[in-house]
mmCIF file with all atom_site columns, C-alpha atoms in Angstrom:
data_model
loop_
_atom_site.group_PDB
_atom_site.id
_atom_site.type_symbol
_atom_site.label_atom_id
_atom_site.label_alt_id
_atom_site.label_comp_id
_atom_site.label_asym_id
_atom_site.label_entity_id
_atom_site.label_seq_id
_atom_site.pdbx_PDB_ins_code
_atom_site.Cartn_x
_atom_site.Cartn_y
_atom_site.Cartn_z
_atom_site.occupancy
_atom_site.B_iso_or_equiv
_atom_site.pdbx_formal_charge
_atom_site.auth_seq_id
_atom_site.auth_comp_id
_atom_site.auth_asym_id
_atom_site.auth_atom_id
_atom_site.pdbx_PDB_model_num
ATOM 1   C CA . MET A 1 1   ? 80.091  -36.213 -17.214 1.00 52.00 ? 1   MET A CA 1
ATOM 2   C CA . LYS A 1 2   ? 78.224  -32.869 -16.982 1.00 56.00 ? 2   LYS A CA 1
ATOM 3   C CA . ASN A 1 3   ? 75.463  -32.501 -14.355 1.00 57.00 ? 3   ASN A CA 1
ATOM 4   C CA . VAL A 1 4   ? 72.170  -31.680 -16.149 1.00 56.00 ? 4   VAL A CA 1
ATOM 5   C CA . TYR A 1 5   ? 70.274  -31.174 -12.888 1.00 56.00 ? 5   TYR A CA 1
ATOM 6   C CA . SER A 1 6   ? 69.824  -27.472 -12.038 1.00 55.00 ? 6   SER A CA 1
ATOM 7   C CA . GLU A 1 7   ? 68.432  -26.136 -8.774  1.00 57.00 ? 7   GLU A CA 1
ATOM 8   C CA . ASP A 1 8   ? 67.719  -22.776 -10.433 1.00 55.00 ? 8   ASP A CA 1
ATOM 9   C CA . ALA A 1 9   ? 65.435  -24.332 -13.042 1.00 53.00 ? 9   ALA A CA 1
ATOM 10  C CA . PHE A 1 10  ? 63.571  -26.362 -10.434 1.00 57.00 ? 10  PHE A CA 1
ATOM 11  C CA . THR A 1 11  ? 63.047  -23.290 -8.234  1.00 69.00 ? 11  THR A CA 1
ATOM 12  C CA . GLY A 1 12  ? 61.723  -21.342 -11.227 1.00 69.00 ? 12  GLY A CA 1
ATOM 13  C CA . LEU A 1 13  ? 59.267  -24.115 -12.022 1.00 69.00 ? 13  LEU A CA 1
ATOM 14  C CA . GLU A 1 14  ? 58.050  -24.150 -8.432  1.00 76.00 ? 14  GLU A CA 1
ATOM 15  C CA . ALA A 1 15  ? 57.657  -20.377 -8.464  1.00 75.00 ? 15  ALA A CA 1
ATOM 16  C CA . ALA A 1 16  ? 55.635  -20.559 -11.706 1.00 77.00 ? 16  ALA A CA 1
ATOM 17  C CA . ILE A 1 17  ? 53.315  -23.211 -10.256 1.00 80.00 ? 17  ILE A CA 1
ATOM 18  C CA . VAL A 1 18  ? 52.792  -21.209 -7.055  1.00 80.00 ? 18  VAL A CA 1
ATOM 19  C CA . LEU A 1 19  ? 52.151  -18.025 -9.081  1.00 79.00 ? 19  LEU A CA 1
ATOM 20  C CA . ILE A 1 20  ? 49.561  -19.778 -11.250 1.00 84.00 ? 20  ILE A CA 1
ATOM 21  C CA . ALA A 1 21  ? 47.858  -21.166 -8.139  1.00 81.00 ? 21  ALA A CA 1
ATOM 22  C CA . PHE A 1 22  ? 47.699  -17.695 -6.589  1.00 79.00 ? 22  PHE A CA 1
ATOM 23  C CA . VAL A 1 23  ? 46.248  -16.240 -9.796  1.00 82.00 ? 23  VAL A CA 1
ATOM 24  C CA . VAL A 1 24  ? 43.564  -18.966 -9.956  1.00 82.00 ? 24  VAL A CA 1
ATOM 25  C CA . VAL A 1 25  ? 42.642  -18.516 -6.287  1.00 83.00 ? 25  VAL A CA 1
ATOM 26  C CA . ALA A 1 26  ? 42.506  -14.739 -6.703  1.00 82.00 ? 26  ALA A CA 1
ATOM 27  C CA . ALA A 1 27  ? 40.290  -15.082 -9.793  1.00 82.00 ? 27  ALA A CA 1
ATOM 28  C CA . VAL A 1 28  ? 37.860  -17.390 -7.990  1.00 84.00 ? 28  VAL A CA 1
ATOM 29  C CA . PHE A 1 29  ? 37.778  -15.118 -4.940  1.00 81.00 ? 29  PHE A CA 1
ATOM 30  C CA . SER A 1 30  ? 37.158  -12.023 -7.062  1.00 82.00 ? 30  SER A CA 1
ATOM 31  C CA . TYR A 1 31  ? 34.350  -13.846 -8.908  1.00 80.00 ? 31  TYR A CA 1
ATOM 32  C CA . VAL A 1 32  ? 32.693  -14.707 -5.590  1.00 82.00 ? 32  VAL A CA 1
ATOM 33  C CA . VAL A 1 33  ? 33.073  -11.139 -4.306  1.00 82.00 ? 33  VAL A CA 1
ATOM 34  C CA . LEU A 1 34  ? 31.694  -9.657  -7.535  1.00 78.00 ? 34  LEU A CA 1
ATOM 35  C CA . GLY A 1 35  ? 28.759  -12.081 -7.504  1.00 80.00 ? 35  GLY A CA 1
ATOM 36  C CA . ALA A 1 36  ? 27.900  -11.086 -3.944  1.00 78.00 ? 36  ALA A CA 1
ATOM 37  C CA . GLY A 1 37  ? 28.182  -7.424  -4.897  1.00 78.00 ? 37  GLY A CA 1
ATOM 38  C CA . PHE A 1 38  ? 25.871  -7.861  -7.893  1.00 75.00 ? 38  PHE A CA 1
ATOM 39  C CA . PHE A 1 39  ? 23.327  -9.683  -5.714  1.00 75.00 ? 39  PHE A CA 1
ATOM 40  C CA . THR A 1 40  ? 23.449  -6.928  -3.095  1.00 75.00 ? 40  THR A CA 1
ATOM 41  C CA . SER A 1 41  ? 23.059  -4.191  -5.693  1.00 73.00 ? 41  SER A CA 1
ATOM 42  C CA . GLN A 1 42  ? 20.087  -5.983  -7.280  1.00 74.00 ? 42  GLN A CA 1
ATOM 43  C CA . THR A 1 43  ? 18.433  -6.313  -3.866  1.00 72.00 ? 43  THR A CA 1
ATOM 44  C CA . ALA A 1 44  ? 19.043  -2.619  -3.178  1.00 64.00 ? 44  ALA A CA 1
ATOM 45  C CA . GLN A 1 45  ? 17.658  -1.738  -6.606  1.00 67.00 ? 45  GLN A CA 1
ATOM 46  C CA . ALA A 1 46  ? 14.506  -3.791  -5.975  1.00 63.00 ? 46  ALA A CA 1
ATOM 47  C CA . THR A 1 47  ? 14.084  -2.057  -2.609  1.00 65.00 ? 47  THR A CA 1
ATOM 48  C CA . VAL A 1 48  ? 14.405  1.370   -4.234  1.00 57.00 ? 48  VAL A CA 1
ATOM 49  C CA . HIS A 1 49  ? 11.868  0.470   -6.938  1.00 55.00 ? 49  HIS A CA 1
ATOM 50  C CA . THR A 1 50  ? 9.417   -0.816  -4.329  1.00 58.00 ? 50  THR A CA 1
ATOM 51  C CA . GLY A 1 51  ? 9.873   2.347   -2.259  1.00 57.00 ? 51  GLY A CA 1
ATOM 52  C CA . VAL A 1 52  ? 9.301   4.594   -5.262  1.00 53.00 ? 52  VAL A CA 1
ATOM 53  C CA . GLN A 1 53  ? 6.205   2.612   -6.222  1.00 52.00 ? 53  GLN A CA 1
ATOM 54  C CA . GLN A 1 54  ? 4.825   2.853   -2.686  1.00 51.00 ? 54  GLN A CA 1
ATOM 55  C CA . ALA A 1 55  ? 5.573   6.578   -2.432  1.00 53.00 ? 55  ALA A CA 1
ATOM 56  C CA . SER A 1 56  ? 4.135   7.380   -5.847  1.00 51.00 ? 56  SER A CA 1
ATOM 57  C CA . SER A 1 57  ? 0.890   5.498   -5.187  1.00 61.00 ? 57  SER A CA 1
ATOM 58  C CA . SER A 1 58  ? -0.845  7.479   -2.478  1.00 82.00 ? 58  SER A CA 1
ATOM 59  C CA . MET A 1 59  ? -4.309  8.944   -2.087  1.00 89.00 ? 59  MET A CA 1
ATOM 60  C CA . GLU A 1 60  ? -5.412  12.174  -0.490  1.00 92.00 ? 60  GLU A CA 1
ATOM 61  C CA . LEU A 1 61  ? -8.734  13.573  0.622   1.00 94.00 ? 61  LEU A CA 1
ATOM 62  C CA . VAL A 1 62  ? -10.458 16.147  -1.537  1.00 94.00 ? 62  VAL A CA 1
ATOM 63  C CA . GLY A 1 63  ? -12.906 18.294  0.418   1.00 92.00 ? 63  GLY A CA 1
ATOM 64  C CA . ASN A 1 64  ? -14.880 17.226  3.480   1.00 94.00 ? 64  ASN A CA 1
ATOM 65  C CA . VAL A 1 65  ? -15.989 13.906  4.884   1.00 96.00 ? 65  VAL A CA 1
ATOM 66  C CA . TYR A 1 66  ? -19.800 13.803  5.006   1.00 95.00 ? 66  TYR A CA 1
ATOM 67  C CA . GLY A 1 67  ? -21.931 11.679  7.279   1.00 93.00 ? 67  GLY A CA 1
ATOM 68  C CA . ILE A 1 68  ? -25.407 10.631  6.157   1.00 91.00 ? 68  ILE A CA 1
ATOM 69  C CA . SER A 1 69  ? -27.754 9.544   8.943   1.00 89.00 ? 69  SER A CA 1
ATOM 70  C CA . ASP A 1 70  ? -30.803 7.331   8.921   1.00 79.00 ? 70  ASP A CA 1
ATOM 71  C CA . ALA A 1 71  ? -34.347 8.720   8.805   1.00 80.00 ? 71  ALA A CA 1
ATOM 72  C CA . THR A 1 72  ? -34.556 8.929   12.596  1.00 81.00 ? 72  THR A CA 1
ATOM 73  C CA . ALA A 1 73  ? -31.224 10.818  12.835  1.00 82.00 ? 73  ALA A CA 1
ATOM 74  C CA . THR A 1 74  ? -30.010 8.549   15.642  1.00 85.00 ? 74  THR A CA 1
ATOM 75  C CA . GLU A 1 75  ? -26.970 7.066   13.915  1.00 87.00 ? 75  GLU A CA 1
ATOM 76  C CA . LEU A 1 76  ? -24.919 7.421   10.764  1.00 88.00 ? 76  LEU A CA 1
ATOM 77  C CA . LYS A 1 77  ? -25.903 5.155   7.907   1.00 87.00 ? 77  LYS A CA 1
ATOM 78  C CA . TYR A 1 78  ? -22.774 5.786   5.865   1.00 88.00 ? 78  TYR A CA 1
ATOM 79  C CA . ILE A 1 79  ? -20.055 8.338   5.201   1.00 91.00 ? 79  ILE A CA 1
ATOM 80  C CA . ASN A 1 80  ? -18.797 9.540   1.882   1.00 90.00 ? 80  ASN A CA 1
ATOM 81  C CA . THR A 1 81  ? -15.573 11.251  0.968   1.00 93.00 ? 81  THR A CA 1
ATOM 82  C CA . THR A 1 82  ? -13.815 12.193  -2.235  1.00 94.00 ? 82  THR A CA 1
ATOM 83  C CA . VAL A 1 83  ? -10.299 10.893  -2.897  1.00 94.00 ? 83  VAL A CA 1
ATOM 84  C CA . ALA A 1 84  ? -7.691  11.628  -5.544  1.00 93.00 ? 84  ALA A CA 1
ATOM 85  C CA . LEU A 1 85  ? -4.078  10.692  -6.192  1.00 91.00 ? 85  LEU A CA 1
ATOM 86  C CA . THR A 1 86  ? -1.307  12.805  -4.721  1.00 87.00 ? 86  THR A CA 1
ATOM 87  C CA . ALA A 1 87  ? 0.718   14.947  -7.126  1.00 83.00 ? 87  ALA A CA 1
ATOM 88  C CA . GLY A 1 88  ? 2.732   12.774  -9.474  1.00 78.00 ? 88  GLY A CA 1
ATOM 89  C CA . GLY A 1 89  ? 0.974   9.609   -8.325  1.00 79.00 ? 89  GLY A CA 1
ATOM 90  C CA . THR A 1 90  ? 0.514   6.545   -10.491 1.00 82.00 ? 90  THR A CA 1
ATOM 91  C CA . GLY A 1 91  ? -2.816  4.856   -11.157 1.00 86.00 ? 91  GLY A CA 1
ATOM 92  C CA . MET A 1 92  ? -4.319  2.815   -8.324  1.00 88.00 ? 92  MET A CA 1
ATOM 93  C CA . ASP A 1 93  ? -6.861  -0.003  -8.628  1.00 89.00 ? 93  ASP A CA 1
ATOM 94  C CA . LEU A 1 94  ? -9.423  0.714   -5.909  1.00 88.00 ? 94  LEU A CA 1
ATOM 95  C CA . SER A 1 95  ? -11.222 -2.607  -6.396  1.00 86.00 ? 95  SER A CA 1
ATOM 96  C CA . GLN A 1 96  ? -8.326  -4.212  -4.484  1.00 87.00 ? 96  GLN A CA 1
ATOM 97  C CA . MET A 1 97  ? -8.490  -1.720  -1.634  1.00 88.00 ? 97  MET A CA 1
ATOM 98  C CA . VAL A 1 98  ? -9.419  -2.859  1.880   1.00 87.00 ? 98  VAL A CA 1
ATOM 99  C CA . VAL A 1 99  ? -11.186 -0.492  4.273   1.00 88.00 ? 99  VAL A CA 1
ATOM 100 C CA . SER A 1 100 ? -10.983 -0.910  8.040   1.00 87.00 ? 100 SER A CA 1
ATOM 101 C CA . TYR A 1 101 ? -13.267 0.749   10.580  1.00 88.00 ? 101 TYR A CA 1
ATOM 102 C CA . ARG A 1 102 ? -13.101 1.358   14.346  1.00 90.00 ? 102 ARG A CA 1
ATOM 103 C CA . ASP A 1 103 ? -14.952 3.576   16.791  1.00 91.00 ? 103 ASP A CA 1
ATOM 104 C CA . ASN A 1 104 ? -14.862 4.256   20.535  1.00 90.00 ? 104 ASN A CA 1
ATOM 105 C CA . ASN A 1 105 ? -18.179 2.432   21.087  1.00 87.00 ? 105 ASN A CA 1
ATOM 106 C CA . GLY A 1 106 ? -16.652 -0.936  20.255  1.00 83.00 ? 106 GLY A CA 1
ATOM 107 C CA . GLY A 1 107 ? -17.533 -0.964  16.578  1.00 79.00 ? 107 GLY A CA 1
ATOM 108 C CA . TYR A 1 108 ? -14.783 -2.701  14.628  1.00 77.00 ? 108 TYR A CA 1
ATOM 109 C CA . ASN A 1 109 ? -14.203 -4.218  11.204  1.00 74.00 ? 109 ASN A CA 1
ATOM 110 C CA . SER A 1 110 ? -10.743 -4.967  9.853   1.00 63.00 ? 110 SER A CA 1
ATOM 111 C CA . SER A 1 111 ? -11.563 -6.121  6.322   1.00 62.00 ? 111 SER A CA 1
ATOM 112 C CA . VAL A 1 112 ? -14.352 -4.208  4.691   1.00 65.00 ? 112 VAL A CA 1
ATOM 113 C CA . HIS A 1 113 ? -14.431 -5.293  1.058   1.00 65.00 ? 113 HIS A CA 1
ATOM 114 C CA . MET A 1 114 ? -15.858 -3.508  -1.925  1.00 73.00 ? 114 MET A CA 1
ATOM 115 C CA . GLU A 1 115 ? -19.549 -3.902  -2.676  1.00 69.00 ? 115 GLU A CA 1
ATOM 116 C CA . THR A 1 116 ? -20.182 -4.894  -6.284  1.00 63.00 ? 116 THR A CA 1
ATOM 117 C CA . GLY A 1 117 ? -23.553 -4.388  -7.899  1.00 57.00 ? 117 GLY A CA 1
ATOM 118 C CA . GLY A 1 118 ? -26.764 -3.073  -6.414  1.00 53.00 ? 118 GLY A CA 1
ATOM 119 C CA . ASP A 1 119 ? -27.516 0.340   -4.988  1.00 58.00 ? 119 ASP A CA 1
ATOM 120 C CA . CYS A 1 120 ? -24.298 1.694   -3.518  1.00 66.00 ? 120 CYS A CA 1
ATOM 121 C CA . THR A 1 121 ? -25.966 3.831   -0.858  1.00 58.00 ? 121 THR A CA 1
ATOM 122 C CA . THR A 1 122 ? -28.243 1.117   0.511   1.00 57.00 ? 122 THR A CA 1
ATOM 123 C CA . ALA A 1 123 ? -25.942 -1.903  0.309   1.00 50.00 ? 123 ALA A CA 1
ATOM 124 C CA . THR A 1 124 ? -23.378 -0.430  2.695   1.00 54.00 ? 124 THR A CA 1
ATOM 125 C CA . THR A 1 125 ? -25.321 -0.476  5.959   1.00 54.00 ? 125 THR A CA 1
ATOM 126 C CA . ASP A 1 126 ? -24.757 -3.420  8.290   1.00 56.00 ? 126 ASP A CA 1
ATOM 127 C CA . GLY A 1 127 ? -28.356 -3.790  9.433   1.00 54.00 ? 127 GLY A CA 1
ATOM 128 C CA . GLY A 1 128 ? -27.230 -4.571  12.952  1.00 53.00 ? 128 GLY A CA 1
ATOM 129 C CA . GLY A 1 129 ? -24.585 -7.223  12.412  1.00 50.00 ? 129 GLY A CA 1
ATOM 130 C CA . ALA A 1 130 ? -23.861 -7.997  8.762   1.00 50.00 ? 130 ALA A CA 1
ATOM 131 C CA . THR A 1 131 ? -20.450 -7.298  7.249   1.00 59.00 ? 131 THR A CA 1
ATOM 132 C CA . LEU A 1 132 ? -19.904 -3.635  6.447   1.00 67.00 ? 132 LEU A CA 1
ATOM 133 C CA . GLN A 1 133 ? -19.011 -2.799  2.896   1.00 80.00 ? 133 GLN A CA 1
ATOM 134 C CA . TRP A 1 134 ? -17.884 0.154   0.843   1.00 85.00 ? 134 TRP A CA 1
ATOM 135 C CA . CYS A 1 135 ? -18.340 1.189   -2.751  1.00 86.00 ? 135 CYS A CA 1
ATOM 136 C CA . ILE A 1 136 ? -17.482 3.836   -5.308  1.00 87.00 ? 136 ILE A CA 1
ATOM 137 C CA . GLY A 1 137 ? -20.427 6.225   -5.367  1.00 86.00 ? 137 GLY A CA 1
ATOM 138 C CA . ALA A 1 138 ? -19.260 8.444   -8.225  1.00 87.00 ? 138 ALA A CA 1
ATOM 139 C CA . LYS A 1 139 ? -16.341 8.727   -10.652 1.00 89.00 ? 139 LYS A CA 1
ATOM 140 C CA . LEU A 1 140 ? -15.418 12.294  -11.528 1.00 89.00 ? 140 LEU A CA 1
ATOM 141 C CA . TYR A 1 141 ? -13.244 13.615  -14.373 1.00 87.00 ? 141 TYR A CA 1
ATOM 142 C CA . GLY A 1 142 ? -12.267 10.159  -15.616 1.00 80.00 ? 142 GLY A CA 1
ATOM 143 C CA . ASN A 1 143 ? -13.408 6.909   -17.134 1.00 82.00 ? 143 ASN A CA 1
ATOM 144 C CA . THR A 1 144 ? -15.799 4.298   -15.732 1.00 83.00 ? 144 THR A CA 1
ATOM 145 C CA . ASN A 1 145 ? -13.326 1.680   -14.465 1.00 87.00 ? 145 ASN A CA 1
ATOM 146 C CA . ASN A 1 146 ? -12.193 1.260   -10.847 1.00 87.00 ? 146 ASN A CA 1
ATOM 147 C CA . VAL A 1 147 ? -8.667  2.592   -11.411 1.00 90.00 ? 147 VAL A CA 1
ATOM 148 C CA . LEU A 1 148 ? -8.016  5.966   -9.799  1.00 91.00 ? 148 LEU A CA 1
ATOM 149 C CA . ASP A 1 149 ? -5.912  7.807   -12.389 1.00 91.00 ? 149 ASP A CA 1
ATOM 150 C CA . PRO A 1 150 ? -4.115  11.168  -12.168 1.00 90.00 ? 150 PRO A CA 1
ATOM 151 C CA . ASN A 1 151 ? -6.528  14.137  -12.284 1.00 89.00 ? 151 ASN A CA 1
ATOM 152 C CA . GLU A 1 152 ? -9.425  11.812  -11.496 1.00 93.00 ? 152 GLU A CA 1
ATOM 153 C CA . GLN A 1 153 ? -11.579 11.822  -8.342  1.00 93.00 ? 153 GLN A CA 1
ATOM 154 C CA . MET A 1 154 ? -13.794 9.140   -6.825  1.00 93.00 ? 154 MET A CA 1
ATOM 155 C CA . VAL A 1 155 ? -16.452 9.432   -4.150  1.00 92.00 ? 155 VAL A CA 1
ATOM 156 C CA . ILE A 1 156 ? -16.019 6.575   -1.680  1.00 91.00 ? 156 ILE A CA 1
ATOM 157 C CA . ILE A 1 157 ? -19.041 5.508   0.386   1.00 89.00 ? 157 ILE A CA 1
ATOM 158 C CA . VAL A 1 158 ? -18.403 3.449   3.538   1.00 89.00 ? 158 VAL A CA 1
ATOM 159 C CA . GLY A 1 159 ? -21.209 1.818   5.494   1.00 85.00 ? 159 GLY A CA 1
ATOM 160 C CA . MET A 1 160 ? -21.377 2.525   9.227   1.00 86.00 ? 160 MET A CA 1
ATOM 161 C CA . PRO A 1 161 ? -22.305 0.076   12.007  1.00 85.00 ? 161 PRO A CA 1
ATOM 162 C CA . VAL A 1 162 ? -25.052 0.670   14.547  1.00 85.00 ? 162 VAL A CA 1
ATOM 163 C CA . THR A 1 163 ? -22.388 1.956   16.963  1.00 88.00 ? 163 THR A CA 1
ATOM 164 C CA . ALA A 1 164 ? -21.877 5.116   14.848  1.00 89.00 ? 164 ALA A CA 1
ATOM 165 C CA . THR A 1 165 ? -24.031 7.258   17.128  1.00 90.00 ? 165 THR A CA 1
ATOM 166 C CA . PRO A 1 166 ? -23.701 10.935  18.139  1.00 92.00 ? 166 PRO A CA 1
ATOM 167 C CA . ASN A 1 167 ? -20.503 11.992  19.949  1.00 93.00 ? 167 ASN A CA 1
ATOM 168 C CA . THR A 1 168 ? -18.637 8.932   18.679  1.00 93.00 ? 168 THR A CA 1
ATOM 169 C CA . LYS A 1 169 ? -15.093 9.151   17.352  1.00 95.00 ? 169 LYS A CA 1
ATOM 170 C CA . ILE A 1 170 ? -14.683 7.039   14.226  1.00 94.00 ? 170 ILE A CA 1
ATOM 171 C CA . SER A 1 171 ? -11.538 5.977   12.378  1.00 93.00 ? 171 SER A CA 1
ATOM 172 C CA . VAL A 1 172 ? -11.543 4.676   8.821   1.00 92.00 ? 172 VAL A CA 1
ATOM 173 C CA . ASN A 1 173 ? -8.406  3.474   7.025   1.00 92.00 ? 173 ASN A CA 1
ATOM 174 C CA . PHE A 1 174 ? -8.157  3.072   3.263   1.00 92.00 ? 174 PHE A CA 1
ATOM 175 C CA . GLN A 1 175 ? -5.481  0.453   2.483   1.00 89.00 ? 175 GLN A CA 1
ATOM 176 C CA . PRO A 1 176 ? -4.768  0.106   -1.258  1.00 88.00 ? 176 PRO A CA 1
ATOM 177 C CA . ALA A 1 177 ? -2.990  -2.958  -2.628  1.00 85.00 ? 177 ALA A CA 1
ATOM 178 C CA . ILE A 1 178 ? 0.062   -0.790  -3.365  1.00 82.00 ? 178 ILE A CA 1
ATOM 179 C CA . GLY A 1 179 ? 0.704   2.486   -1.620  1.00 81.00 ? 179 GLY A CA 1
ATOM 180 C CA . ALA A 1 180 ? 0.349   4.212   1.710   1.00 83.00 ? 180 ALA A CA 1
ATOM 181 C CA . VAL A 1 181 ? -2.642  3.927   4.028   1.00 88.00 ? 181 VAL A CA 1
ATOM 182 C CA . LEU A 1 182 ? -5.006  6.912   4.049   1.00 91.00 ? 182 LEU A CA 1
ATOM 183 C CA . PRO A 1 183 ? -6.341  7.294   7.620   1.00 93.00 ? 183 PRO A CA 1
ATOM 184 C CA . ILE A 1 184 ? -9.458  9.328   8.420   1.00 94.00 ? 184 ILE A CA 1
ATOM 185 C CA . SER A 1 185 ? -10.434 10.197  11.998  1.00 95.00 ? 185 SER A CA 1
ATOM 186 C CA . ARG A 1 186 ? -13.611 12.162  12.645  1.00 95.00 ? 186 ARG A CA 1
ATOM 187 C CA . THR A 1 187 ? -16.093 12.768  15.473  1.00 95.00 ? 187 THR A CA 1
ATOM 188 C CA . ILE A 1 188 ? -19.818 12.425  14.902  1.00 94.00 ? 188 ILE A CA 1
ATOM 189 C CA . PRO A 1 189 ? -21.568 15.566  16.194  1.00 93.00 ? 189 PRO A CA 1
ATOM 190 C CA . GLY A 1 190 ? -23.965 15.458  19.121  1.00 90.00 ? 190 GLY A CA 1
ATOM 191 C CA . THR A 1 191 ? -26.972 16.312  16.952  1.00 90.00 ? 191 THR A CA 1
ATOM 192 C CA . LEU A 1 192 ? -27.414 14.618  13.599  1.00 91.00 ? 192 LEU A CA 1
ATOM 193 C CA . ASN A 1 193 ? -28.919 16.002  10.445  1.00 91.00 ? 193 ASN A CA 1
ATOM 194 C CA . ILE A 1 194 ? -29.625 13.907  7.380   1.00 90.00 ? 194 ILE A CA 1
ATOM 195 C CA . VAL A 1 195 ? -26.338 15.177  5.859   1.00 91.00 ? 195 VAL A CA 1
ATOM 196 C CA . GLN A 1 196 ? -23.518 16.844  7.824   1.00 92.00 ? 196 GLN A CA 1
ATOM 197 C CA . PRO A 1 197 ? -19.785 17.367  7.435   1.00 93.00 ? 197 PRO A CA 1
ATOM 198 C CA . LEU A 1 198 ? -17.638 15.499  9.972   1.00 94.00 ? 198 LEU A CA 1
ATOM 199 C CA . TYR A 1 199 ? -14.680 17.177  11.652  1.00 92.00 ? 199 TYR A CA 1
#
């Protein structure tokens, strides 16, 4: 009787099974690697978009920073400065901006929020202990909302504490919700006028 059992056929079947197993494992591995690569590229893309948004949303000073003193000319009541977007900047909502203040006489406020309503120039003073505030004093070359658009300028008024006296170095930081911080460091002159530029 003829032997129907063949070692060659059995070895070929084993080789086919092993080959299929390798192909399946390689496919699963490549899927995992591609998935990780897609996740990494999406994270990198989100980082790039965030960086571009931060870089394209920045303010700059336009002109001088002016200090306005009280009637007795013994301390600054508030400062005002004009800001605009940097070249190519995108619109920035200033109502979400936080202003921080510090001076070398111990005056400090880390979260000065925007004043809404009332007289902008009188509502900013602290009166000897109340929370300092800031406001938009004027909106130039644009509309009446609080968004600083390209080619638009806004005059920002920041109330000063009672420590803003002559020969005091002050630092004010404008921190928008999106974008870079705009720091301002000035020294109050030894003799105050009602209005004077700060350098």
